[in-house]
Coordinates of C-alpha atoms in Angstrom, one line a residue:
X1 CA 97.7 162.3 131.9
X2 CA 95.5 160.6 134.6
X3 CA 92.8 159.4 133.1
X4 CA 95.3 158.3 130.2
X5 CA 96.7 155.9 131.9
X6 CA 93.8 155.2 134.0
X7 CA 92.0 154.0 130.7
X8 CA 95.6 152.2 129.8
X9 CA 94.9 150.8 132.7
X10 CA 91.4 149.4 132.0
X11 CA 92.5 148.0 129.1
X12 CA 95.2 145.6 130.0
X13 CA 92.8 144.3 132.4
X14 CA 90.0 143.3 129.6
X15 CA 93.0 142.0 128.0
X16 CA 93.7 139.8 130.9
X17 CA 90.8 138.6 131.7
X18 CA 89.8 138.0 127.9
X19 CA 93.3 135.7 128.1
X20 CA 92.3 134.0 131.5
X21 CA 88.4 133.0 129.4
X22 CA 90.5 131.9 126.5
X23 CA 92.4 129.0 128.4
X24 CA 89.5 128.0 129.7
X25 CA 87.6 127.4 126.4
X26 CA 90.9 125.6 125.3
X27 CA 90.8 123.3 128.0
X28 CA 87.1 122.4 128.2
X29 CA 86.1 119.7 126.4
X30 CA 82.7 117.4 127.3
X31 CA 83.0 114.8 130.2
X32 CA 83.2 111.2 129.3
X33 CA 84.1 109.3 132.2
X34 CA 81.1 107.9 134.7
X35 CA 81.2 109.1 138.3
X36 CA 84.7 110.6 138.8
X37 CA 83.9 111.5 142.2
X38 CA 82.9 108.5 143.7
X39 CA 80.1 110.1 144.7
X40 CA 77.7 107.5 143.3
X41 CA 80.0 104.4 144.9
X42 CA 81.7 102.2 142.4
X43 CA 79.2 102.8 139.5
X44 CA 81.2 102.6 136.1
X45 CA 84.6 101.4 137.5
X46 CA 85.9 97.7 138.0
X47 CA 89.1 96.6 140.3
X48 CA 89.5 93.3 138.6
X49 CA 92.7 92.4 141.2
X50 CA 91.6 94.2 144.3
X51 CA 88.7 95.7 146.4
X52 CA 87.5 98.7 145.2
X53 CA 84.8 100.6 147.9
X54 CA 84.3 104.3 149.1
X55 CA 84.9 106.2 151.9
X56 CA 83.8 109.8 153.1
X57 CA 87.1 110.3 154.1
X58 CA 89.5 111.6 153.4
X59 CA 88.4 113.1 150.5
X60 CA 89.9 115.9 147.7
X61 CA 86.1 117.5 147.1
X62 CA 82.5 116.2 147.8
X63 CA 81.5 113.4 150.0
X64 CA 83.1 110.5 148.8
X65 CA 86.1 109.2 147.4
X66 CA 87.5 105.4 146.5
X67 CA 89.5 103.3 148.0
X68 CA 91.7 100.4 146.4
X69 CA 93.0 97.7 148.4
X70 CA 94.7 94.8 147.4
X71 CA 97.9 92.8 147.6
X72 CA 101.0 92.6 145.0
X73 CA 101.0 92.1 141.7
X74 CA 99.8 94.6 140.1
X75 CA 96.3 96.3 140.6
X76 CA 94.2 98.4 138.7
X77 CA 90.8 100.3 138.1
X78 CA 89.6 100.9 135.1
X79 CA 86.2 102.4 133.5
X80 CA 86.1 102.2 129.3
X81 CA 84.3 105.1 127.8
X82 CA 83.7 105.4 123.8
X83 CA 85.6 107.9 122.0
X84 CA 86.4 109.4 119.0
X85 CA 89.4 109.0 116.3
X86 CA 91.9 112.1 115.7
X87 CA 90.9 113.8 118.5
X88 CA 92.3 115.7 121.9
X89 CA 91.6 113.6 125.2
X90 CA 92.8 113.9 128.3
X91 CA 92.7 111.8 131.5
X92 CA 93.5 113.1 135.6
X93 CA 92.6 112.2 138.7
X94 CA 93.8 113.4 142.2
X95 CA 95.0 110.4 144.3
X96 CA 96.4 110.4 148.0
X97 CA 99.2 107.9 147.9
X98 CA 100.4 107.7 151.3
X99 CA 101.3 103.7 151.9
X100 CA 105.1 103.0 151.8
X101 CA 104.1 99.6 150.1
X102 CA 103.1 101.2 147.0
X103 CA 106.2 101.4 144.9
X104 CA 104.5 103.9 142.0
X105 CA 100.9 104.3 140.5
X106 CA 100.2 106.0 137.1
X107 CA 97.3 106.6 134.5
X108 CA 97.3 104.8 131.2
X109 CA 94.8 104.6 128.2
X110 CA 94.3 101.9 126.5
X111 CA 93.2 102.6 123.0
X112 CA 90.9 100.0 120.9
X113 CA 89.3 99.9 117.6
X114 CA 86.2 98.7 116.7
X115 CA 86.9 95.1 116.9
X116 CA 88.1 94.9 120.3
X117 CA 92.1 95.1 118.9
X118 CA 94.2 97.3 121.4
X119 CA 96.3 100.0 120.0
X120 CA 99.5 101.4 121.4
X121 CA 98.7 103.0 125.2
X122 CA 100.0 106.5 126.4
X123 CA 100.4 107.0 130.2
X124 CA 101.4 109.4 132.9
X125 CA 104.6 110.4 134.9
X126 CA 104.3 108.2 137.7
X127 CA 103.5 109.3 141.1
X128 CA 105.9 107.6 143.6
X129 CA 106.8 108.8 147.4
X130 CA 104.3 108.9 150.5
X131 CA 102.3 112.2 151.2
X132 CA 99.5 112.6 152.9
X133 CA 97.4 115.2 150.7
X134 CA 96.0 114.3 146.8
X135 CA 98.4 114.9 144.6
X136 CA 97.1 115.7 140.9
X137 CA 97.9 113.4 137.8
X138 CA 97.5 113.8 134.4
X139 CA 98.1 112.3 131.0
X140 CA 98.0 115.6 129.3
X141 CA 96.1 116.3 126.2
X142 CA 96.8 113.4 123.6
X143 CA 95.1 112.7 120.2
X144 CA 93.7 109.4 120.2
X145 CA 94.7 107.4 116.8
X146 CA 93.0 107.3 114.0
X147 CA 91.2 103.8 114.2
X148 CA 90.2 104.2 117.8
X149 CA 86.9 103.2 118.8
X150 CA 87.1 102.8 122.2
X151 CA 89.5 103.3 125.2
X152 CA 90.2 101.5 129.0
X153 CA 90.8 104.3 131.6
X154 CA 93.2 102.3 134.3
X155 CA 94.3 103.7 137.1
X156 CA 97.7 101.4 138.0
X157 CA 99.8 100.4 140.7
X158 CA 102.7 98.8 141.3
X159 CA 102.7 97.6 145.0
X160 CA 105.5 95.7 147.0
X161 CA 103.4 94.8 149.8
X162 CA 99.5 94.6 150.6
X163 CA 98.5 98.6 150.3
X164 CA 95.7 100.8 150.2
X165 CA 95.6 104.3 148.5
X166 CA 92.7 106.7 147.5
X167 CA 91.3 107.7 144.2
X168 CA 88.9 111.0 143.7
X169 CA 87.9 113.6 141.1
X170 CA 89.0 111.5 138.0
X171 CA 88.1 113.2 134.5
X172 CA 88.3 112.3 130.9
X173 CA 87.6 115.1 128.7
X174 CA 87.7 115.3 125.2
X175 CA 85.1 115.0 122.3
X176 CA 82.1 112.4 122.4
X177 CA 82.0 109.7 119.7
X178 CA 79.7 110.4 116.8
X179 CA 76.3 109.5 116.6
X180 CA 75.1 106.5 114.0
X181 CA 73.4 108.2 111.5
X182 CA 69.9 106.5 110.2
X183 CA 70.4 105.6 106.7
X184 CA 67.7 107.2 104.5
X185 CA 65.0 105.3 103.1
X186 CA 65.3 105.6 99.3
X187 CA 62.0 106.5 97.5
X188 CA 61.2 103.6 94.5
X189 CA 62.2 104.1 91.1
X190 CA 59.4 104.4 88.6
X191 CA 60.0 101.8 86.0
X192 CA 59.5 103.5 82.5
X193 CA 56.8 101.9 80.4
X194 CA 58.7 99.7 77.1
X195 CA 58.2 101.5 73.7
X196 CA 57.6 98.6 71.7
X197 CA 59.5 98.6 68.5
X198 CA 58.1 98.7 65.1
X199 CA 60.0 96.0 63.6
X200 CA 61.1 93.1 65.8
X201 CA 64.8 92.3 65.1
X202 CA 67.0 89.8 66.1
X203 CA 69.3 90.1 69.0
X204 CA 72.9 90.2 68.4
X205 CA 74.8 87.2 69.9
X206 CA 76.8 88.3 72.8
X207 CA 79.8 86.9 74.2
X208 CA 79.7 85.8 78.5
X209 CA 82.2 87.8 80.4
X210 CA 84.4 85.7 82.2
X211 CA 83.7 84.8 86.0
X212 CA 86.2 87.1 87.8
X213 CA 89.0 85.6 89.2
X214 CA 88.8 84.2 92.9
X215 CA 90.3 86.7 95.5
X216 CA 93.9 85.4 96.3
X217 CA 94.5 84.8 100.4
X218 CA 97.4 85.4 102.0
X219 CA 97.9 82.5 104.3
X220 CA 98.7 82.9 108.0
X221 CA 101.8 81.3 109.1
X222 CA 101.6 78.1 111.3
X223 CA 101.3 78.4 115.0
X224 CA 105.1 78.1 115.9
X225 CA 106.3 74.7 118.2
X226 CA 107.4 77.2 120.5
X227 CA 107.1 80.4 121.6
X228 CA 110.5 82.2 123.1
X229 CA 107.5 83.9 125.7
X230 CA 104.0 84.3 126.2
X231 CA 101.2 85.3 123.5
X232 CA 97.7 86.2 123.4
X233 CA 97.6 85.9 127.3
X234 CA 94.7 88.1 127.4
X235 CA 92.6 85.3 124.5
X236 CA 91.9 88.6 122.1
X237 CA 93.6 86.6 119.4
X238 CA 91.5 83.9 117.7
X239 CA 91.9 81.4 115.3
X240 CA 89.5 80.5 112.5
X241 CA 87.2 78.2 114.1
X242 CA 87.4 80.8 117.0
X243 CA 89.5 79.2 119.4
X244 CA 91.8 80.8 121.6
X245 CA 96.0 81.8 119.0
X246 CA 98.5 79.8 120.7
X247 CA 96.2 77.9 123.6
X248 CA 95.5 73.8 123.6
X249 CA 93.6 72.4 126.0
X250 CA 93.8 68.6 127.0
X251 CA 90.4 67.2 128.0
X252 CA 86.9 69.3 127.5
X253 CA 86.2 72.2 125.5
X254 CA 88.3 75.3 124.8
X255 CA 86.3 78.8 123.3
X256 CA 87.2 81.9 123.5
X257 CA 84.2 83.8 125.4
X258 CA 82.9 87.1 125.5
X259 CA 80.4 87.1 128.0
X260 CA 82.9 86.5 130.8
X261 CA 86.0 88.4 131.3
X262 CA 88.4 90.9 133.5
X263 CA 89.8 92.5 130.7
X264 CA 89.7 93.2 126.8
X265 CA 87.1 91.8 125.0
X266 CA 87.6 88.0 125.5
X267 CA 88.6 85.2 128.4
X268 CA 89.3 81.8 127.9
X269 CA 86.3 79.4 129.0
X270 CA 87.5 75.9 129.7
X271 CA 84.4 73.3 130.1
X272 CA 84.3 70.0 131.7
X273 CA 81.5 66.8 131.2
X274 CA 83.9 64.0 132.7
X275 CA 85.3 64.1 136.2
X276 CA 89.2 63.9 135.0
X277 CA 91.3 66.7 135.3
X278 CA 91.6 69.5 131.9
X279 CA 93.7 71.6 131.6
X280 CA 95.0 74.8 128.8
X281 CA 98.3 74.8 128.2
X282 CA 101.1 76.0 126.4
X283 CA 104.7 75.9 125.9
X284 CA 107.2 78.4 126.0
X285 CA 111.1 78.5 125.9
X286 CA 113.0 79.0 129.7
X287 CA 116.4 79.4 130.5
X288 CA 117.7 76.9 132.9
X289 CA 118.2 78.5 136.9
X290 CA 116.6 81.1 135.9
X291 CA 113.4 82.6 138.0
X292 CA 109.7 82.6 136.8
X293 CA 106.3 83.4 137.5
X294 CA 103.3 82.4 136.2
X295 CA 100.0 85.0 136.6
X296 CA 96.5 84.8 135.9
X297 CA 92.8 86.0 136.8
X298 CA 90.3 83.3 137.2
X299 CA 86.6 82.9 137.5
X300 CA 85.6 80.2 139.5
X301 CA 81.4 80.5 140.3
X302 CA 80.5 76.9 138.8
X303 CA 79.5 74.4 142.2
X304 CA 80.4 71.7 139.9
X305 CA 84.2 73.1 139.5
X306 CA 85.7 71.6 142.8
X307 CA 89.1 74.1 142.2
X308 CA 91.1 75.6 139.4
X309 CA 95.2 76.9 139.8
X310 CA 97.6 77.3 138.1
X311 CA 101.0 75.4 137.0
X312 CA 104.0 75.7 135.3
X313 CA 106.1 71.7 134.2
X314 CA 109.4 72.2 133.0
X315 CA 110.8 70.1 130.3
X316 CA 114.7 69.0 129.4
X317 CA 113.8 69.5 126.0
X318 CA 113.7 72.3 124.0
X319 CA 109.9 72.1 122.4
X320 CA 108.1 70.6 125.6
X321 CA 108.1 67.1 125.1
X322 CA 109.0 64.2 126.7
X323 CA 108.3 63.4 130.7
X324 CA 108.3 66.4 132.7
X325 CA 111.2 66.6 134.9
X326 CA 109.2 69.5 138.0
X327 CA 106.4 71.5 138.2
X328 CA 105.7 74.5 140.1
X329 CA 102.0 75.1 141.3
X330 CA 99.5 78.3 142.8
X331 CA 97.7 78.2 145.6
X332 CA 94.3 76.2 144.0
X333 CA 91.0 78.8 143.8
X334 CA 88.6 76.5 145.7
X335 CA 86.0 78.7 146.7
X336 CA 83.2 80.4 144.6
X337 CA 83.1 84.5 143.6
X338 CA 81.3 86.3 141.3
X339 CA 84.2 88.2 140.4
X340 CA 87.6 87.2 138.8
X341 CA 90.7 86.5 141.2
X342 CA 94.3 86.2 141.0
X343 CA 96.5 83.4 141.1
X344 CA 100.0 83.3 141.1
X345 CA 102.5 80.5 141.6
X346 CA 105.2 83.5 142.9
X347 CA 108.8 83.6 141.8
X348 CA 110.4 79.8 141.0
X349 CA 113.4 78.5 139.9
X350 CA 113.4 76.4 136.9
X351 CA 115.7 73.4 137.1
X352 CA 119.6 73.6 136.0
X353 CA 118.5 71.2 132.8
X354 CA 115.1 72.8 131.7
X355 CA 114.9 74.0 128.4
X356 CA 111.6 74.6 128.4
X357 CA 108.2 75.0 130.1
X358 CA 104.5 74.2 129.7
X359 CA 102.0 76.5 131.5
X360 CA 98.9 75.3 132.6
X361 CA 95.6 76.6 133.7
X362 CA 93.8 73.2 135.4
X363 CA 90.5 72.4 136.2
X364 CA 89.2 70.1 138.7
X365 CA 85.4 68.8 138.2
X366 CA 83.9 67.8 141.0
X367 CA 81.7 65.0 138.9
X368 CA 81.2 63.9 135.3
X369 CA 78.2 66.7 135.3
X370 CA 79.0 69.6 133.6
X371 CA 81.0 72.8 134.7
X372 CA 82.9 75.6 133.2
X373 CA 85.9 78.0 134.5
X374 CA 87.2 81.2 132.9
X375 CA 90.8 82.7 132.8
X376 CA 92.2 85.9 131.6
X377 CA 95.5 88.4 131.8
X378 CA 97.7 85.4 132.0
X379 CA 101.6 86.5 133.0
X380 CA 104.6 84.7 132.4
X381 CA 108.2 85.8 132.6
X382 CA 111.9 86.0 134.5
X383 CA 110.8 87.4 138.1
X384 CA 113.6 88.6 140.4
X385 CA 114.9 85.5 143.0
X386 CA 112.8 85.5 146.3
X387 CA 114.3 87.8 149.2
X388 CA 115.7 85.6 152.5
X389 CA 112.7 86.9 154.2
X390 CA 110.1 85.7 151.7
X391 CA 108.7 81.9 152.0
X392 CA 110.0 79.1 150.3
X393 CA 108.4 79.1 146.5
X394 CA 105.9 76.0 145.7
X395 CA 108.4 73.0 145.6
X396 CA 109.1 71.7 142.2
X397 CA 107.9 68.4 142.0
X398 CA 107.8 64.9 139.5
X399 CA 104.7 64.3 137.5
X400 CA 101.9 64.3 139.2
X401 CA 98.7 62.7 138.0
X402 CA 97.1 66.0 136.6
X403 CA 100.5 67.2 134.9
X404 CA 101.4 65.4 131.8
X405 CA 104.3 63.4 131.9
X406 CA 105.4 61.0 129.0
X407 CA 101.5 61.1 127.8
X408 CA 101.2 64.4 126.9
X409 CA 100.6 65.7 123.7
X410 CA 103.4 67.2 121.6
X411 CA 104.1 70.5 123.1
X412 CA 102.5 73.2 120.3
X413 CA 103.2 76.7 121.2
X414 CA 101.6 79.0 123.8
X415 CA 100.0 82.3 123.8
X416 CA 102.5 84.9 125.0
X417 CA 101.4 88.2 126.7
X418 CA 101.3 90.4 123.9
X419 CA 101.2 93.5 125.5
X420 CA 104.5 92.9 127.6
X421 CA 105.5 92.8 131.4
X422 CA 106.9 96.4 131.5
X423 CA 103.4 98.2 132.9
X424 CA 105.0 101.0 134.3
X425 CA 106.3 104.4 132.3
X426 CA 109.7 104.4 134.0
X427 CA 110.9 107.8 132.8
X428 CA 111.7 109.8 135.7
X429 CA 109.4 112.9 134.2
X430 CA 108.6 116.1 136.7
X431 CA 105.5 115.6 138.5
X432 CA 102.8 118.0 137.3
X433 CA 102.0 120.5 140.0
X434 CA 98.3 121.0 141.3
X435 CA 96.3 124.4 140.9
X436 CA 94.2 126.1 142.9
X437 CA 91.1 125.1 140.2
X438 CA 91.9 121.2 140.4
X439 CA 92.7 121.6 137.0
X440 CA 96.5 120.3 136.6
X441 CA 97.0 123.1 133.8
X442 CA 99.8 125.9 134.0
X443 CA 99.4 129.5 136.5
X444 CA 100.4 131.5 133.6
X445 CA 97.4 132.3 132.7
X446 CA 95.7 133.3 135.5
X447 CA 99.0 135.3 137.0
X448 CA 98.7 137.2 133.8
X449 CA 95.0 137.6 134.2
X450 CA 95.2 139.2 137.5
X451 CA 99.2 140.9 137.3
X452 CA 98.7 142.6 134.2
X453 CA 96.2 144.9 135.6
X454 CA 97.8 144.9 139.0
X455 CA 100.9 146.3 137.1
X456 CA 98.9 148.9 135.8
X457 CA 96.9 150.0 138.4
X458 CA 100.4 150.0 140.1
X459 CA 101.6 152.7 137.5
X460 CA 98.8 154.9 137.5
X461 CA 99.2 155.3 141.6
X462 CA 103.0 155.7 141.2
X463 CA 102.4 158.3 138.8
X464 CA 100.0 160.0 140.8
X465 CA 101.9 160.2 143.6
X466 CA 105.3 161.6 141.4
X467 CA 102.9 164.4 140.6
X468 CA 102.3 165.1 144.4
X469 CA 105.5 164.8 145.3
X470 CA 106.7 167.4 142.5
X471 CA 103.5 169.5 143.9
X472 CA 104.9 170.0 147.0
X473 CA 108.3 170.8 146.2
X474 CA 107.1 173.5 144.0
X475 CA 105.2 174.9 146.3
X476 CA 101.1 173.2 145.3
X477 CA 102.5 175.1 141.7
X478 CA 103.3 173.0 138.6

């Protein structure tokens, strides 16, 4: 009866560990992202709104993790990896969130196909609340669609305040993108040698087939007047002779450039040759009294760009024209960076009798020679009133001699953001709860790896000690 249950025994315990190697295969899949751990500095990730920089501590593992600081709106890191369509990926990260400025932070991919179009995202449960140890995040396995090509790891937050939080162990697992395949080389045809014909006979007169007919176009729609809100703020939208969907420019050269940008696959390059002011603008509809703010990332590294800012001009009529009746202005970018920065002109109140708005990205020259400036992720929308606390917003002010006025061009619609101001998954979903692997996956595998032969080991000494128990009662005679 012993050894019985002693073998029993034995074999629940293969089972469980045979269970415990089966999650693991399940959950394994190659590593994709660059330099999760921080441990090589920033290589592979960009902080296009903040300052991104490590530290050796505190950490989760290893030497080093990152640290993001920055200042509201919102902030990000992100790293874009190639990946595969129709298949499993998963994205984590541990992240010590311990700043009561930072209103939530979650994990979102950004799927693209191969021309650069995004695709719908998927993103965590948001991590909200001060602690001070990393707490574990996860997107959880999800299959990328069937047209992606590549995909944008961000890492986002949501600040109130200027804030700091830190970032280590970040994985992205899933199956590598194919490899091109060489196309083979075909081996020449022999051409057959011509029998020549006995009799030479005349060849039969053949109709022409007729051309076939000329592939029918649908034609796009014209760019609307007006847009009810902002377009193509991230310039991944172009028109035929490649210009910017939805963006005019008054004075020097609009293109839509890919050597130059904070995010996607395009920015908007503005060029000056003349020492007057250009600006791109478009126009949008508002809603009288009504709070807005305007949001971009610029690149200014030119010497002969003496600033750029942005600016929004409100308009009593309902497509833009006309003189402008107030404008609201950033802080102007006057000093040179290699990297792109954020403007924003803050929350403002459109006048009582604007009906609609033109916004403006400007650039100032410093002479006629030439220079160039670069904007991207440009934000518009209703933004809550400023708090009592907060400073007065930039004044709204009459036409000044960069903005328009009664010799502007007919307002023609603007680019709005297409991928929308909500950034944030606001469904109030359980946070997932860390392992003891740094894994983020469920215990149930391992507490059935290591209970099931605890049970039974538990049985076998229970029954050994009933048989020594009924031993002694019977006298050592059973």
């Amino acid at each position: 009866m012993d050894a019985r249950l002693l073998r029993i025994a034995v074999l629940l315990a293969g089972l469980g560990a045979a269970l415990l190697c089966a999650d693991r295969q399940i959950a394994s899949g190659d590593e994709l992202l660059v330099n999760g751990g921080f441990e090589a500095g920033t290589t592979g990730w960009d902080a296009p709104y903040g300052e991104l920089t490590t530290v050796s501590s505190p950490v989760h593992t290893g030497s080093a993790s990152g640290r993001l600081a920055g200042d509201p709106p919102d902030q990000l890191v992100h790293q874009w990896v190639d990946v595969a369509p129709d298949q499993p990926y998963e994205f984590s990260g541990w992240i010590l969130l311990d700043d009561p400025s930072i209103v939530k932070v979650f994990l979102r991919i950004n799927w693209f196909d191969d021309e650069g179009s995004p695709i719908s995202p998927v993103e965590s449960p948001w991590l909200a609340g001060s602690n001070g140890s990393f707490r574990f995040v996860t997107t959880g396995p999800h299959v990328s669609p069937p047209q992606a090509h590549k995909a944008r790891l961000n890492v986002w937050v949501q600040p109130s305040g200027p804030f700091q939080l830190y970032l280590d162990d970040f994985s992205f697992t899933g199956s590598p993108p194919p490899s091109p395949t060489a196309t083979p080389t075909p081996f020449p045809t022999p051409t057959p040698t011509p029998t020549p014909s006995p009799e030479p006979s005349a060849a039969p007169t053949t109709t022409p087939a007729p051309p076939p007919p000329e592939p029918t176009t649908t034609p796009r729609p014209p760019e609307p007047a007006v847009f009810p809100s902002l377009v193509n703020g991230g310039f991944e939208e172009a028109r035929e002779d490649g210009s910017p969907y939805g963006w005019h420019n008054v004075g020097g050269a609009l293109s839509a450039s890919q050597t130059l940008r904070a995010e996607g696959e395009r920015s908007a390059a503005l060029a000056s040759d003349t020492a007057s002011t250009k600006w791109v603008y478009e126009t949008l509809s508002v809603q009288g009294e009504a709070y807005y703010r305007l949001q971009a990332l610029a690149l200014k590294n030119d010497p002969g760009v003496r600033e750029v800012l942005l600016r929004i001009s409100w308009y009593d009529t309902t497509d833009g024209s006309g003189s402008q009746i107030g404008t609201a202005d950033s802080e102007p970018l006057a000093d040179d960076s290699p990297r792109f920065v954020a403007l924003d002109t803050g929350p403002v109140q459109a006048p009582s009798q604007a009906r609609s708005a033109r916004v403006r990205l400007l650039l100032r020259p410093v002479s006629p020679a030439s220079a160039v400036a670069y904007f991207d992720d440009v934000r518009f929308g209703k933004a809550d009133a400023p708090g009592r606390e907060d400073a007065d917003p930039p004044a709204n002010r009459l036409a000044s001699q960069d903005g328009g006025g009664a010799g502007d061009p007919e307002g023609v619609s603007l680019g709005a953001w297409a991928k929308g101001t909500t950034l944030a998954n606001e469904r109030p979903a359980p946070q997932p709860q860390p392992t003891p692997d740094g894994g983020g996956r469920l215990l149930w595998p391992l507490l059935l790896a290591l209970g099931v032969p605890a049970a039974a080991l538990a049985t076998v000494a229970g029954h050994a000690w009933w048989i020594a128990r009924l031993a002694e009662r019977n006298g050592g005679n059973l």
